[in-house]
């Protein structure tokens, strides 16, 4: 066996030197075949095998290695048969043949399943059981180790590839979710801004036509204001109007429903109460005042997403939706009495809520509620000159708990 270790060292050294070449297996097969021929010729009369048979078996056990990468099963079968014939004739195997066997079984375990690789160990198991010789036991251990090593490397490669694919899929899903959320925000922002720009154009045109005694220069400036507003509206619709088209194949056309605001929170809470089967309350504190449509829309969407998350992650839990009007900001809190957060809070819905809050200059925090359960809290700034009731005379009032 010392001779086998010496030959193994030589093969490993040669493989390292040519590891980057495409014909590494060809060179390894040539080197091992040469060593096997030398070993067969050196045995002389020490064994009962004639020189011709020894040379044939030595080449049979090594030369097929040159085709290992292209045909691993056939090569492993040929080398195993050659070594089995040698062992069946009560002759010790060639050391170079053993190394070729180990290389073939290693590559077979690395490129094929265990169901294909392990049957090649059967001849060595039979010889180890039939002949209580430490040499045969060692040969069995070496061949089994080669198969297991190749299989382990194969499994590790598959695990790494699977983890990389999972990360890529998660990143892609997150990116698509973020893009979808930004597209919806863009659609809603388009509706809000388009309304204001249209009002600028209409009011400028109305002032130009209805103000008596207006100097020509003033009329000209009002006309320019109206034209500029209409141009800006056209350009904005050209850039963002495509996002208004509904992507669902079940609908026949673009969505034309007005954007929701705080006045629609009662209906949203009623819907959550009816679908969730648990108590859902809307609590309003402070002096209700008119808010910018963009702020109202942001608050509505955040409450909508928070209620959806509560139904999904804490089914049956009671939920409180709180609106707290202060002099400088609207505080929106949605809390439930469920089991609390199970992750770091980086889901797609929470990312969308953060983007919505940031769009109007606000902030959003999520986490465990002090009294238990999950808490979503956002602070949306209010300009100092916004006072009074909601636009259109609507007002948000507390909803009774059933």
Short mmCIF file of C-alpha atoms in Angstrom, two decimals:
data_model
loop_
_atom_site.label_atom_id
_atom_site.label_comp_id
_atom_site.label_asym_id
_atom_site.label_seq_id
_atom_site.Cartn_x
_atom_site.Cartn_y
_atom_site.Cartn_z
CA UNK A 1 0.00 0.00 0.00
CA UNK A 2 3.00 2.32 0.38
CA UNK A 3 3.46 2.05 -3.36
CA UNK A 4 -0.18 3.10 -3.84
CA UNK A 5 0.31 6.17 -1.66
CA UNK A 6 3.41 7.11 -3.63
CA UNK A 7 1.52 6.76 -6.89
CA UNK A 8 -1.37 8.80 -5.46
CA UNK A 9 1.00 11.61 -4.56
CA UNK A 10 2.36 11.64 -8.09
CA UNK A 11 -1.11 11.70 -9.64
CA UNK A 12 -2.28 14.49 -7.34
CA UNK A 13 0.82 16.55 -8.17
CA UNK A 14 0.33 16.01 -11.90
CA UNK A 15 -3.38 16.88 -11.65
CA UNK A 16 -2.62 20.13 -9.83
CA UNK A 17 -0.18 21.14 -12.53
CA UNK A 18 -2.67 20.55 -15.32
CA UNK A 19 -5.87 21.26 -13.37
CA UNK A 20 -6.81 24.17 -15.58
CA UNK A 21 -6.41 22.28 -18.87
CA UNK A 22 -9.35 20.79 -20.71
CA UNK A 23 -7.50 17.51 -21.27
CA UNK A 24 -6.76 16.92 -17.58
CA UNK A 25 -8.46 13.53 -17.62
CA UNK A 26 -6.60 12.58 -20.80
CA UNK A 27 -3.27 13.34 -19.17
CA UNK A 28 -4.30 11.59 -15.94
CA UNK A 29 -5.32 8.50 -17.92
CA UNK A 30 -2.03 8.49 -19.82
CA UNK A 31 0.02 8.87 -16.61
CA UNK A 32 -1.89 6.13 -14.79
CA UNK A 33 -1.73 3.81 -17.79
CA UNK A 34 2.02 4.26 -17.98
CA UNK A 35 2.39 3.54 -14.28
CA UNK A 36 0.15 0.47 -14.59
CA UNK A 37 2.18 -0.89 -17.52
CA UNK A 38 5.41 -0.38 -15.57
CA UNK A 39 3.87 -2.14 -12.55
CA UNK A 40 2.60 -5.03 -14.71
CA UNK A 41 6.02 -5.51 -16.31
CA UNK A 42 7.78 -5.32 -12.95
CA UNK A 43 5.75 -8.10 -11.42
CA UNK A 44 7.51 -10.68 -13.61
CA UNK A 45 7.10 -14.17 -12.29
CA UNK A 46 5.86 -13.04 -8.86
CA UNK A 47 2.26 -13.78 -9.86
CA UNK A 48 0.54 -16.42 -11.91
CA UNK A 49 -0.67 -13.88 -14.50
CA UNK A 50 1.18 -13.88 -17.83
CA UNK A 51 2.65 -10.62 -19.09
CA UNK A 52 0.17 -10.14 -21.94
CA UNK A 53 -2.87 -10.51 -19.70
CA UNK A 54 -1.32 -8.23 -17.10
CA UNK A 55 -0.64 -5.51 -19.68
CA UNK A 56 -4.15 -5.81 -21.11
CA UNK A 57 -5.80 -5.54 -17.70
CA UNK A 58 -3.54 -2.66 -16.65
CA UNK A 59 -4.57 -0.65 -19.71
CA UNK A 60 -8.21 -1.68 -19.31
CA UNK A 61 -8.23 -0.40 -15.72
CA UNK A 62 -6.72 3.01 -16.56
CA UNK A 63 -7.10 4.17 -20.17
CA UNK A 64 -10.94 4.56 -20.12
CA UNK A 65 -10.35 7.40 -17.67
CA UNK A 66 -9.79 9.75 -20.63
CA UNK A 67 -13.53 9.58 -21.40
CA UNK A 68 -14.67 10.11 -17.79
CA UNK A 69 -16.12 13.60 -18.14
CA UNK A 70 -18.20 12.67 -21.18
CA UNK A 71 -19.31 9.15 -20.15
CA UNK A 72 -18.89 8.73 -16.38
CA UNK A 73 -21.15 5.68 -16.03
CA UNK A 74 -19.58 3.71 -18.88
CA UNK A 75 -16.04 4.58 -17.77
CA UNK A 76 -16.73 3.65 -14.15
CA UNK A 77 -18.27 0.35 -15.30
CA UNK A 78 -15.28 -0.52 -17.50
CA UNK A 79 -12.69 0.24 -14.80
CA UNK A 80 -14.70 -1.58 -12.13
CA UNK A 81 -15.01 -4.68 -14.33
CA UNK A 82 -11.26 -4.67 -14.98
CA UNK A 83 -10.43 -4.42 -11.29
CA UNK A 84 -13.03 -7.08 -10.45
CA UNK A 85 -11.40 -9.50 -12.94
CA UNK A 86 -8.02 -8.86 -11.37
CA UNK A 87 -9.39 -9.41 -7.86
CA UNK A 88 -11.27 -12.52 -9.00
CA UNK A 89 -8.04 -14.06 -10.24
CA UNK A 90 -6.53 -13.82 -6.72
CA UNK A 91 -4.16 -11.14 -7.96
CA UNK A 92 -3.55 -7.86 -6.14
CA UNK A 93 -4.96 -4.92 -8.12
CA UNK A 94 -2.67 -2.51 -9.86
CA UNK A 95 -2.08 0.61 -7.77
CA UNK A 96 -2.68 2.82 -10.79
CA UNK A 97 -5.91 0.90 -11.44
CA UNK A 98 -7.04 1.56 -7.90
CA UNK A 99 -6.39 5.29 -8.33
CA UNK A 100 -8.31 5.27 -11.60
CA UNK A 101 -11.16 3.47 -9.82
CA UNK A 102 -11.23 6.09 -7.08
CA UNK A 103 -11.25 8.93 -9.60
CA UNK A 104 -14.03 7.28 -11.61
CA UNK A 105 -16.20 6.61 -8.56
CA UNK A 106 -15.62 10.11 -7.20
CA UNK A 107 -16.67 11.67 -10.50
CA UNK A 108 -19.64 9.32 -10.74
CA UNK A 109 -20.83 10.31 -7.27
CA UNK A 110 -20.37 13.97 -8.13
CA UNK A 111 -22.27 13.88 -11.42
CA UNK A 112 -24.87 11.15 -10.89
CA UNK A 113 -27.34 10.20 -8.19
CA UNK A 114 -26.55 7.82 -5.34
CA UNK A 115 -28.82 5.19 -6.89
CA UNK A 116 -26.45 4.99 -9.83
CA UNK A 117 -23.14 5.35 -7.97
CA UNK A 118 -23.55 2.99 -5.01
CA UNK A 119 -24.13 -0.24 -7.02
CA UNK A 120 -20.55 0.09 -8.30
CA UNK A 121 -19.37 -0.70 -4.76
CA UNK A 122 -20.97 -4.17 -4.83
CA UNK A 123 -17.89 -6.09 -6.13
CA UNK A 124 -15.66 -4.56 -3.45
CA UNK A 125 -18.23 -5.38 -0.75
CA UNK A 126 -18.33 -9.02 -1.88
CA UNK A 127 -14.54 -9.32 -1.96
CA UNK A 128 -14.23 -7.70 1.49
CA UNK A 129 -16.79 -10.10 2.94
CA UNK A 130 -15.45 -13.19 1.17
CA UNK A 131 -11.80 -12.61 1.99
CA UNK A 132 -10.95 -11.43 5.49
CA UNK A 133 -7.96 -9.43 4.30
CA UNK A 134 -7.20 -5.88 5.58
CA UNK A 135 -6.24 -4.91 2.04
CA UNK A 136 -9.71 -5.66 0.67
CA UNK A 137 -11.34 -3.88 3.61
CA UNK A 138 -9.20 -0.81 2.96
CA UNK A 139 -10.07 -0.96 -0.74
CA UNK A 140 -13.78 -1.02 0.15
CA UNK A 141 -13.38 1.96 2.47
CA UNK A 142 -11.49 3.93 -0.18
CA UNK A 143 -14.03 3.28 -2.93
CA UNK A 144 -16.98 4.04 -0.63
CA UNK A 145 -15.25 7.21 0.53
CA UNK A 146 -14.70 8.32 -3.08
CA UNK A 147 -18.40 7.89 -3.88
CA UNK A 148 -19.49 9.65 -0.70
CA UNK A 149 -17.08 12.53 -1.26
CA UNK A 150 -18.37 13.07 -4.79
CA UNK A 151 -21.98 12.87 -3.61
CA UNK A 152 -21.32 15.34 -0.78
CA UNK A 153 -19.77 17.86 -3.16
CA UNK A 154 -22.70 17.35 -5.55
CA UNK A 155 -25.23 17.93 -2.75
CA UNK A 156 -23.38 21.01 -1.56
CA UNK A 157 -23.35 22.44 -5.07
CA UNK A 158 -27.07 21.83 -5.43
CA UNK A 159 -27.74 23.44 -2.05
CA UNK A 160 -25.69 26.51 -2.97
CA UNK A 161 -27.45 26.77 -6.33
CA UNK A 162 -30.84 26.34 -4.70
CA UNK A 163 -30.07 29.01 -2.11
CA UNK A 164 -28.89 31.38 -4.83
CA UNK A 165 -32.04 30.71 -6.85
CA UNK A 166 -34.20 31.30 -3.78
CA UNK A 167 -32.45 34.59 -3.07
CA UNK A 168 -32.82 35.65 -6.69
CA UNK A 169 -36.51 34.71 -6.65
CA UNK A 170 -37.09 36.60 -3.39
CA UNK A 171 -35.28 39.66 -4.73
CA UNK A 172 -37.29 39.51 -7.94
CA UNK A 173 -40.58 39.20 -6.06
CA UNK A 174 -39.62 42.08 -3.79
CA UNK A 175 -38.64 44.22 -6.76
CA UNK A 176 -41.89 43.44 -8.58
CA UNK A 177 -43.92 44.17 -5.45
CA UNK A 178 -42.13 47.48 -4.98
CA UNK A 179 -42.65 48.40 -8.63
CA UNK A 180 -46.33 47.53 -8.42
CA UNK A 181 -46.75 49.62 -5.29
CA UNK A 182 -44.93 52.57 -6.84
CA UNK A 183 -47.09 52.25 -9.95
CA UNK A 184 -50.24 52.40 -7.85
CA UNK A 185 -48.90 55.40 -5.96
CA UNK A 186 -48.09 57.06 -9.27
CA UNK A 187 -51.62 56.46 -10.51
CA UNK A 188 -53.12 57.97 -7.38
CA UNK A 189 -50.67 60.87 -7.39
CA UNK A 190 -51.60 61.50 -11.02
CA UNK A 191 -55.26 61.77 -10.06
CA UNK A 192 -54.61 64.17 -7.19
CA UNK A 193 -52.18 66.44 -9.03
CA UNK A 194 -54.25 66.41 -12.22
CA UNK A 195 -57.22 67.74 -10.25
CA UNK A 196 -55.25 70.68 -8.88
CA UNK A 197 -53.64 71.55 -12.20
CA UNK A 198 -57.02 71.40 -13.92
CA UNK A 199 -58.41 73.78 -11.29
CA UNK A 200 -55.55 76.21 -11.97
CA UNK A 201 -56.35 76.22 -15.68
CA UNK A 202 -60.09 76.61 -15.11
CA UNK A 203 -59.74 79.40 -12.54
CA UNK A 204 -57.23 81.31 -14.70
CA UNK A 205 -59.56 81.12 -17.69
CA UNK A 206 -62.58 82.09 -15.57
CA UNK A 207 -60.77 85.09 -14.08
CA UNK A 208 -59.70 86.27 -17.54
CA UNK A 209 -63.20 86.08 -18.97
CA UNK A 210 -65.27 87.31 -16.01
CA UNK A 211 -63.17 90.08 -14.46
CA UNK A 212 -64.43 93.44 -15.82
CA UNK A 213 -61.93 96.13 -16.74
CA UNK A 214 -58.93 93.82 -16.64
CA UNK A 215 -55.87 95.36 -18.32
CA UNK A 216 -54.75 93.59 -21.47
CA UNK A 217 -51.45 92.68 -19.84
CA UNK A 218 -53.25 90.97 -16.96
CA UNK A 219 -55.50 89.07 -19.35
CA UNK A 220 -52.45 87.99 -21.30
CA UNK A 221 -50.76 86.71 -18.14
CA UNK A 222 -53.87 84.79 -17.07
CA UNK A 223 -54.05 83.26 -20.54
CA UNK A 224 -50.40 82.22 -20.22
CA UNK A 225 -51.12 80.70 -16.80
CA UNK A 226 -53.99 78.64 -18.25
CA UNK A 227 -51.92 77.53 -21.24
CA UNK A 228 -49.00 76.54 -18.98
CA UNK A 229 -51.29 74.55 -16.68
CA UNK A 230 -52.85 72.72 -19.61
CA UNK A 231 -49.41 71.97 -21.08
CA UNK A 232 -48.18 70.65 -17.74
CA UNK A 233 -51.31 68.51 -17.42
CA UNK A 234 -50.78 67.08 -20.91
CA UNK A 235 -47.12 66.27 -20.24
CA UNK A 236 -47.91 64.64 -16.90
CA UNK A 237 -50.61 62.50 -18.47
CA UNK A 238 -48.22 61.53 -21.21
CA UNK A 239 -45.69 60.33 -18.63
CA UNK A 240 -47.99 58.77 -16.05
CA UNK A 241 -51.25 58.19 -17.86
CA UNK A 242 -50.21 54.74 -19.02
CA UNK A 243 -50.13 53.66 -15.37
CA UNK A 244 -53.87 54.33 -15.10
CA UNK A 245 -54.69 51.45 -17.42
CA UNK A 246 -56.00 48.45 -15.53
CA UNK A 247 -53.78 45.40 -16.00
CA UNK A 248 -56.47 42.87 -15.09
CA UNK A 249 -57.76 40.92 -18.10
CA UNK A 250 -61.14 40.54 -16.40
CA UNK A 251 -61.93 44.25 -16.64
CA UNK A 252 -62.90 45.94 -19.87
CA UNK A 253 -61.27 49.34 -19.39
CA UNK A 254 -59.32 51.70 -17.19
CA UNK A 255 -60.41 52.38 -13.63
CA UNK A 256 -62.31 55.67 -13.22
CA UNK A 257 -63.43 55.49 -9.59
CA UNK A 258 -62.60 58.51 -7.39
CA UNK A 259 -59.73 58.08 -4.98
CA UNK A 260 -60.76 57.29 -1.40
CA UNK A 261 -60.09 59.52 1.58
CA UNK A 262 -60.74 59.67 5.30
CA UNK A 263 -64.48 59.99 4.73
CA UNK A 264 -64.44 56.39 3.44
CA UNK A 265 -62.76 54.94 6.55
CA UNK A 266 -66.12 54.10 8.14
CA UNK A 267 -66.99 51.88 5.18
CA UNK A 268 -63.51 50.32 5.28
CA UNK A 269 -63.85 49.54 8.99
CA UNK A 270 -67.34 48.11 8.47
CA UNK A 271 -65.99 45.88 5.71
CA UNK A 272 -63.13 44.67 7.94
CA UNK A 273 -65.56 43.98 10.78
CA UNK A 274 -67.87 41.99 8.51
CA UNK A 275 -65.09 39.92 6.91
CA UNK A 276 -63.00 39.35 10.03
CA UNK A 277 -65.76 38.41 12.43
CA UNK A 278 -64.12 40.37 15.27
CA UNK A 279 -64.46 43.83 16.80
CA UNK A 280 -62.99 46.61 14.69
CA UNK A 281 -63.30 50.21 15.92
CA UNK A 282 -62.55 53.62 14.43
CA UNK A 283 -61.50 56.12 17.08
CA UNK A 284 -61.05 59.82 16.28
CA UNK A 285 -59.32 62.26 18.63
CA UNK A 286 -58.60 65.96 18.30
CA UNK A 287 -60.19 68.59 16.08
CA UNK A 288 -61.09 67.19 12.67
CA UNK A 289 -59.77 69.44 9.92
CA UNK A 290 -59.62 69.36 6.12
CA UNK A 291 -56.54 67.63 4.75
CA UNK A 292 -54.83 67.57 1.41
CA UNK A 293 -56.26 64.78 -0.81
CA UNK A 294 -52.82 63.20 -1.03
CA UNK A 295 -52.55 62.98 2.77
CA UNK A 296 -56.08 61.55 3.02
CA UNK A 297 -55.31 58.96 0.36
CA UNK A 298 -52.06 57.97 2.09
CA UNK A 299 -53.80 57.56 5.45
CA UNK A 300 -56.59 55.51 3.85
CA UNK A 301 -54.19 53.16 2.05
CA UNK A 302 -52.06 52.64 5.17
CA UNK A 303 -55.15 51.76 7.23
CA UNK A 304 -56.37 49.47 4.45
CA UNK A 305 -53.05 47.59 4.29
CA UNK A 306 -52.80 47.37 8.09
CA UNK A 307 -56.31 45.89 8.34
CA UNK A 308 -55.45 43.39 5.61
CA UNK A 309 -52.30 42.34 7.50
CA UNK A 310 -54.29 41.99 10.71
CA UNK A 311 -56.81 39.66 9.04
CA UNK A 312 -54.00 37.64 7.49
CA UNK A 313 -51.62 37.30 10.46
CA UNK A 314 -54.01 37.65 13.43
CA UNK A 315 -57.39 36.25 12.29
CA UNK A 316 -60.14 36.86 14.83
CA UNK A 317 -58.16 39.52 16.72
CA UNK A 318 -59.85 42.81 17.68
CA UNK A 319 -58.46 45.84 15.84
CA UNK A 320 -58.51 49.54 16.75
CA UNK A 321 -58.00 52.21 14.10
CA UNK A 322 -57.12 55.54 15.69
CA UNK A 323 -56.94 58.97 14.06
CA UNK A 324 -55.37 61.63 16.26
CA UNK A 325 -55.50 65.18 14.87
CA UNK A 326 -52.86 67.50 16.30
CA UNK A 327 -51.87 71.02 15.32
CA UNK A 328 -49.04 69.85 13.07
CA UNK A 329 -49.72 66.22 12.13
CA UNK A 330 -52.23 63.44 11.73
CA UNK A 331 -51.33 60.37 13.78
CA UNK A 332 -52.72 57.10 12.46
CA UNK A 333 -52.49 53.98 14.60
CA UNK A 334 -53.74 50.49 13.79
CA UNK A 335 -53.28 47.97 16.57
CA UNK A 336 -54.59 44.48 17.22
CA UNK A 337 -54.53 42.10 20.18
CA UNK A 338 -53.13 39.17 18.22
CA UNK A 339 -49.92 37.20 18.85
CA UNK A 340 -47.67 40.03 17.73
CA UNK A 341 -44.99 40.28 15.05
CA UNK A 342 -43.34 37.09 13.80
CA UNK A 343 -40.64 38.70 11.65
CA UNK A 344 -38.55 41.83 11.29
CA UNK A 345 -41.35 43.70 9.54
CA UNK A 346 -39.85 43.93 6.05
CA UNK A 347 -42.73 42.50 4.05
CA UNK A 348 -43.93 43.90 0.77
CA UNK A 349 -47.01 45.55 2.31
CA UNK A 350 -45.00 47.27 5.03
CA UNK A 351 -42.49 48.55 2.49
CA UNK A 352 -45.36 49.99 0.47
CA UNK A 353 -46.78 51.72 3.55
CA UNK A 354 -43.40 53.26 4.31
CA UNK A 355 -43.12 54.56 0.76
CA UNK A 356 -46.59 56.08 0.95
CA UNK A 357 -45.82 57.81 4.23
CA UNK A 358 -42.51 59.12 2.89
CA UNK A 359 -44.25 60.45 -0.24
CA UNK A 360 -46.15 63.04 1.87
CA UNK A 361 -43.22 63.72 4.21
CA UNK A 362 -44.37 61.37 6.97
CA UNK A 363 -42.88 58.45 8.87
CA UNK A 364 -44.11 54.96 9.68
CA UNK A 365 -43.12 52.55 12.44
CA UNK A 366 -44.24 48.98 13.05
CA UNK A 367 -43.66 46.53 15.85
CA UNK A 368 -45.09 44.99 19.00
CA UNK A 369 -47.77 47.02 20.73
CA UNK A 370 -47.10 47.93 24.40
CA UNK A 371 -50.29 46.09 25.38
CA UNK A 372 -49.57 43.09 23.16
CA UNK A 373 -50.33 42.47 19.53
CA UNK A 374 -49.06 44.33 16.47
CA UNK A 375 -48.94 48.11 16.01
CA UNK A 376 -48.67 50.18 12.83
CA UNK A 377 -48.19 53.90 13.51
CA UNK A 378 -47.66 56.68 11.02
CA UNK A 379 -47.23 60.42 11.43
CA UNK A 380 -48.40 62.52 8.46
CA UNK A 381 -47.56 66.24 8.65
CA UNK A 382 -50.37 68.83 8.28
CA UNK A 383 -49.72 72.35 6.95
CA UNK A 384 -50.40 75.04 9.53
CA UNK A 385 -53.22 76.69 7.53
CA UNK A 386 -55.43 73.59 7.24
CA UNK A 387 -58.43 73.89 9.64
CA UNK A 388 -62.13 73.11 9.63
CA UNK A 389 -64.11 70.11 8.42
CA UNK A 390 -63.40 67.58 5.76
CA UNK A 391 -63.87 68.61 2.14
CA UNK A 392 -67.45 68.37 0.93
CA UNK A 393 -68.85 68.56 4.49
CA UNK A 394 -67.91 64.99 5.29
CA UNK A 395 -66.70 64.15 8.76
CA UNK A 396 -65.16 61.10 10.28
CA UNK A 397 -66.95 59.94 13.42
CA UNK A 398 -66.18 57.12 15.82
CA UNK A 399 -67.72 53.80 14.92
CA UNK A 400 -69.56 51.85 17.60
CA UNK A 401 -68.15 48.47 18.54
CA UNK A 402 -70.68 45.75 17.88
#
